[in-house]
Amino acid sequence: MNRTDPEGAIAAAAARCSNAGRWGADDVLGTLNFLDGAKRVEGARLVRRGAVFSLAQPFDASGPQNGWRRRTNPVHTMLDTGLDAERGQGFPHGLGGADDVVFMPLQCSTQWDGLGHIFDHGTAYNGRRAGEVVTSEGDQVTGIETAAARIAGRGVLLDVGSVIGEDGELPDGFAITTEHLAATAAEHGVEVGRGDLVCVRTGRLSRARREGWGSYAGGPAPGLSFTTADWLHRTEIAGIATDTWGFEVRPNEFDEAFQPLHQVAIPHIGLFIGEMWDLDELAADCAADGRFEFWLTAAPIPFTGAVGSPVNPIAVK
Amino acid sequence: MNRTDPEGAIAAAAARCSNAGRWGADDVLGTLNFLDGAKRVEGARLVRRGAVFSLAQPFDASGPQNGWRRRTNPVHTMLDTGLDAERGQGFPHGLGGADDVVFMPLQCSTQWDGLGHIFDHGTAYNGRRAGEVVTSEGDQVTGIETAAARIAGRGVLLDVGSVIGEDGELPDGFAITTEHLAATAAEHGVEVGRGDLVCVRTGRLSRARREGWGSYAGGPAPGLSFTTADWLHRTEIAGIATDTWGFEVRPNEFDEAFQPLHQVAIPHIGLFIGEMWDLDELAADCAADGRFEFWLTAAPIPFTGAVGSPVNPIAVK
Amino acid sequence: MNRTDPEGAIAAAAARCSNAGRWGADDVLGTLNFLDGAKRVEGARLVRRGAVFSLAQPFDASGPQNGWRRRTNPVHTMLDTGLDAERGQGFPHGLGGADDVVFMPLQCSTQWDGLGHIFDHGTAYNGRRAGEVVTSEGDQVTGIETAAARIAGRGVLLDVGSVIGEDGELPDGFAITTEHLAATAAEHGVEVGRGDLVCVRTGRLSRARREGWGSYAGGPAPGLSFTTADWLHRTEIAGIATDTWGFEVRPNEFDEAFQPLHQVAIPHIGLFIGEMWDLDELAADCAADGRFEFWLTAAPIPFTGAVGSPVNPIAVK
Amino acid sequence: MNRTDPEGAIAAAAARCSNAGRWGADDVLGTLNFLDGAKRVEGARLVRRGAVFSLAQPFDASGPQNGWRRRTNPVHTMLDTGLDAERGQGFPHGLGGADDVVFMPLQCSTQWDGLGHIFDHGTAYNGRRAGEVVTSEGDQVTGIETAAARIAGRGVLLDVGSVIGEDGELPDGFAITTEHLAATAAEHGVEVGRGDLVCVRTGRLSRARREGWGSYAGGPAPGLSFTTADWLHRTEIAGIATDTWGFEVRPNEFDEAFQPLHQVAIPHIGLFIGEMWDLDELAADCAADGRFEFWLTAAPIPFTGAVGSPVNPIAVK
């Protein structure tokens, strides 16, 4: 890989990995097309104990965001409280109520990137012009609502942090390669294939939990190597998520770059990418019972026209 | 039922139906305690075709809210768009991006009521003082995050609108009784029991879809009769959701009242109530294949301290 | 005026009235250039009694907005309240506090339009490309902050509603012409000229106060005729405000049109337009003392890059 | 002053300085009662050159807030942009428009504290119970809207930073005493008295501008000594503002304390306090022409029930 030519590398990977047109000119689902009913039936059979895991971080003012690019943490405020109820709110027969509102960037915490989130030279997924897809009124073609009833299927955990890292964690700047992914899957005894939802644990969130957020949101991190683009394409997975803010390794593997793997994965592969997922409790359970596959539901809130969405992914084993 | 004494009726029902203390003084889960691993295993076995249904309404500015009690529809705005990306955003190698934010009341669309949402004479679930539970910092005891990893299990649809109504719809003010629920279950060939997640379709949303929102949010509606409190308690269901804004019949069945069934169901039964769910597509499928039970995941976004949460419930058959 | 050719009429008026280039290629102030120190000294001399008037409407959830074009009323919520303070907030020595937040469209209530608010065929004030001026990051050239330290000077009230209307009010659709403005000024005994801030009262807000908001925001209203464009240009006023949502008459005076006078006034004249001002109390005082001129300060909140701003205009006589 | 007994010191100062009842049991204006028409006439006569100064900081995402106590910087987003206008927005005759929204804590930048902002042992201004004044619906008695048409009068600058400090700046933790205020006024040749609006420059903002925000919002700062409570009361000023986040010296002058002067000034004196004002440009002008008095308009945006408000204070000389 030529560290000095990200543009060339991106163009080459895009040419090799593009799914543009694969599901027709009108397609808005990208790799979610790989996730079909048969895969869901397969996934549901993985429920053996009924053990359930939320893969979401807490959504609150203590989160990782620091205001960069106007990304704040969620600000949750009350319209009414129990204190108001005790004082009296004007309702009859002793009824009292509490109600609340939130302001939040849609990608401030555990999330899915929508297909309108990233463009390559002004081109969005499936060869559309970026400016025809996402205007100030939102993503008018591939808004996250198009994925509202899709993301439930077989989940696979690849705990690269535990298999490859030390004490369960990879260091910042560690680029996870196809070889690392394969070695982890082999160690876990799982296979990754068409229609799967892959969760890659790096251990970065475990470290943030221990040491504080620091630059968790937007800073250095372990993550997928740019060289995994072909694997992401070839495996025909439906989606992939990590416990880091940005999915791919940071700093990136070119001298001057910003999220080059996104530039291939989203507009060309049409891949659904999850970020800031909390995989620690699930990973501990998988290590304990030796089963790294599970039923996973990760349904975005269908904000019309959104280019991403908060999500509370639920794994059941 | 004495139409002129809601306070007495509420007190009597609360005395009959209270689960306070049932799971210990520290319990924060209420009826979600009924939803266990065995029930999840049972629910997962209902996945036969892998057909998937989102039970969420669209979350956008076109929703039902009209500003009453400061409840607006979600306001979704962009931080960056495809038009900005085409113009150039200062990223290297042709990368472009779109990002967005939202402001929303947490109960403006498809939602779960948390256990801190309603109080009875200043008392919250499990006998706590309302003002000790929900302050301006949020619900410090039963915040919706406590239910983050729970709500996945067996779902049952009771399409009362189709079984009891005309053309699939019940009129405003129609009080659904225990008898209606039983007749509907019998007609569907399903049983409702401990740990189930029950979805009651009234047809009110179908009408709003056809005629416009009007007073859908906050106005008259069909819904559960106050007299179903004992059924809600006795069946030991884990949660219940309707396609109306307020779950119970409106106007209420007392001369002067506001949501009296809430006042029993949430602080006394500890019941999780879902509102504004879209059950139409699921109902059509159930009618077609004759199976009114399914695997249901309805995970709230874990806003710390929230008394409710938007949700995209996902049913799989 | 040809009712069927708004585009031609706009182009002709723009050609007659353009101030593009008048203050140099870098100018961002438009007609505020007419408001100089001498005018401020003249205005300050109008303070005789020290009587003070706020020309702002209340900013709250009861305002005129109905969600059209995602314009809601302000949603004001508390971070802490007196009830929390009485309960105890963890501060030492008995200190208690209340704090609050707001979400609001910047043009939801009493406001200034900034020069980046309206474009003519993709052209912004001073001949710039609209897309070079206002991106998703805001107005990068004529953001309202550029007017932060400008709008204080001589105010003049033209109470057209009282002089021309019946019972102090003009009906919806009433187009105020140059003749109406001149007759009103003559009746009041005031002159309007270079650098003045002109307040035109139609009585529309008085009616909304009496009858309810109805379609106050976005609907029919009395207002300035398209034919006043030349007067707006010729008088060299610094700004003009009305008690209506949209400044100009609605429905507009062409068969198919939307705010054609804005299209001349903002991008070509570079005129500052105020909307939804409350002129009633001031008008009553002016009628009582016969003086229709005053000192006016109407400073926008300097949101960086905003294309408009809430304002609390303060008149002193 | 006993460093170990803030509670006793506060109680004693409150007893000496209380204005409770001074203007009747229904009063909501506090020290704004001192600002009358005669004072406004006096203030308006200070306009000699028509030079105008905005005393507001920029309101944007680059501001001083860091999320502490859910206080973020303003998040300003666009509903429509010039890029959308160039692409076409569906308006007739070539009209294009841009529109925007903001989410902000009301006290995140240049602001007024309202009288409902601070309580002493659960007591608000004029002897009211805090919980009767400020609920989740806002300040129902002394909301900032009650001050909408008041704050215009004679402004006086006390540039303590320049007179007492080095290079125009006081260090963090520097307590400005009555003697410092008197010495500064004497040096400037101004007097401070009944109904005045006093601006105290410490130089803290100049330092933040040079060195970065750091802990500007919420951290150490120069500011008024607790011992100035009697001066604040005795002088009968209408309001006072500083260029710091918190008006009084930080750390406070007691071993364990949090804003003890606020606890006297707001609920007992009924004093209007401005924070985070930008006094630098005005100070330079005053130093140049030797006149430290001016006409000042500082009108809050009248958010109904708000306990504070953003403001763009406008000084004219």
Tab-separated table of C-alpha atoms in Angstrom, chain B residues 61 67 70 72-81 84 87 89 102-103 131-133 135-137 140, chain C residues 61 67 70 72-81 84 87 89 102-103 131-133 135-137 140:
chain	number	residue	atom	x	y	z
B	61	ALA	CA	-42.004	16.828	11.364
B	67	GLY	CA	-47.306	21.370	20.578
B	70	ARG	CA	-44.610	21.346	24.691
B	72	THR	CA	-43.565	18.896	19.224
B	73	ASN	CA	-42.778	16.479	16.458
B	74	PRO	CA	-39.102	15.641	15.986
B	75	VAL	CA	-37.146	18.444	14.333
B	76	HIS	CA	-34.360	16.871	12.303
B	77	THR	CA	-31.703	19.143	10.832
B	78	MET	CA	-28.491	18.564	8.963
B	79	LEU	CA	-24.997	19.532	10.065
B	80	ASP	CA	-23.638	18.747	6.601
B	81	THR	CA	-25.243	17.604	3.380
B	84	ASP	CA	-21.899	20.734	0.941
B	87	ARG	CA	-19.054	22.045	-2.959
B	89	GLN	CA	-15.825	20.360	2.896
B	102	VAL	CA	-32.548	15.958	16.249
B	103	PHE	CA	-34.625	17.684	18.887
B	131	GLY	CA	-40.005	13.534	43.975
B	132	GLU	CA	-37.299	11.159	45.092
B	133	VAL	CA	-37.477	9.296	41.806
B	135	THR	CA	-36.151	15.318	39.546
B	136	SER	CA	-34.950	17.790	36.961
B	137	GLU	CA	-31.935	15.542	36.511
B	140	GLN	CA	-32.752	8.570	39.114
C	61	ALA	CA	-44.819	27.315	23.299
C	67	GLY	CA	-44.594	23.240	12.464
C	70	ARG	CA	-40.087	22.611	10.600
C	72	THR	CA	-41.949	25.114	15.837
C	73	ASN	CA	-42.486	27.512	18.688
C	74	PRO	CA	-39.660	27.791	21.198
C	75	VAL	CA	-39.462	24.787	23.529
C	76	HIS	CA	-38.108	25.997	26.861
C	77	THR	CA	-37.163	23.399	29.455
C	78	MET	CA	-35.526	23.543	32.852
C	79	LEU	CA	-32.232	21.991	33.878
C	80	ASP	CA	-32.967	22.728	37.537
C	81	THR	CA	-35.920	24.267	39.325
C	84	ASP	CA	-35.126	20.771	43.074
C	87	ARG	CA	-35.242	19.217	47.800
C	89	GLN	CA	-29.047	20.059	44.920
C	102	VAL	CA	-34.275	26.423	24.698
C	103	PHE	CA	-34.724	24.916	21.261
C	131	GLY	CA	-24.181	28.629	-2.210
C	132	GLU	CA	-20.978	30.476	-1.500
C	133	VAL	CA	-22.686	32.509	1.212
C	135	THR	CA	-23.869	26.470	3.517
C	136	SER	CA	-24.767	23.959	6.203
C	137	GLU	CA	-22.223	25.715	8.389
C	140	GLN	CA	-20.275	32.588	6.137
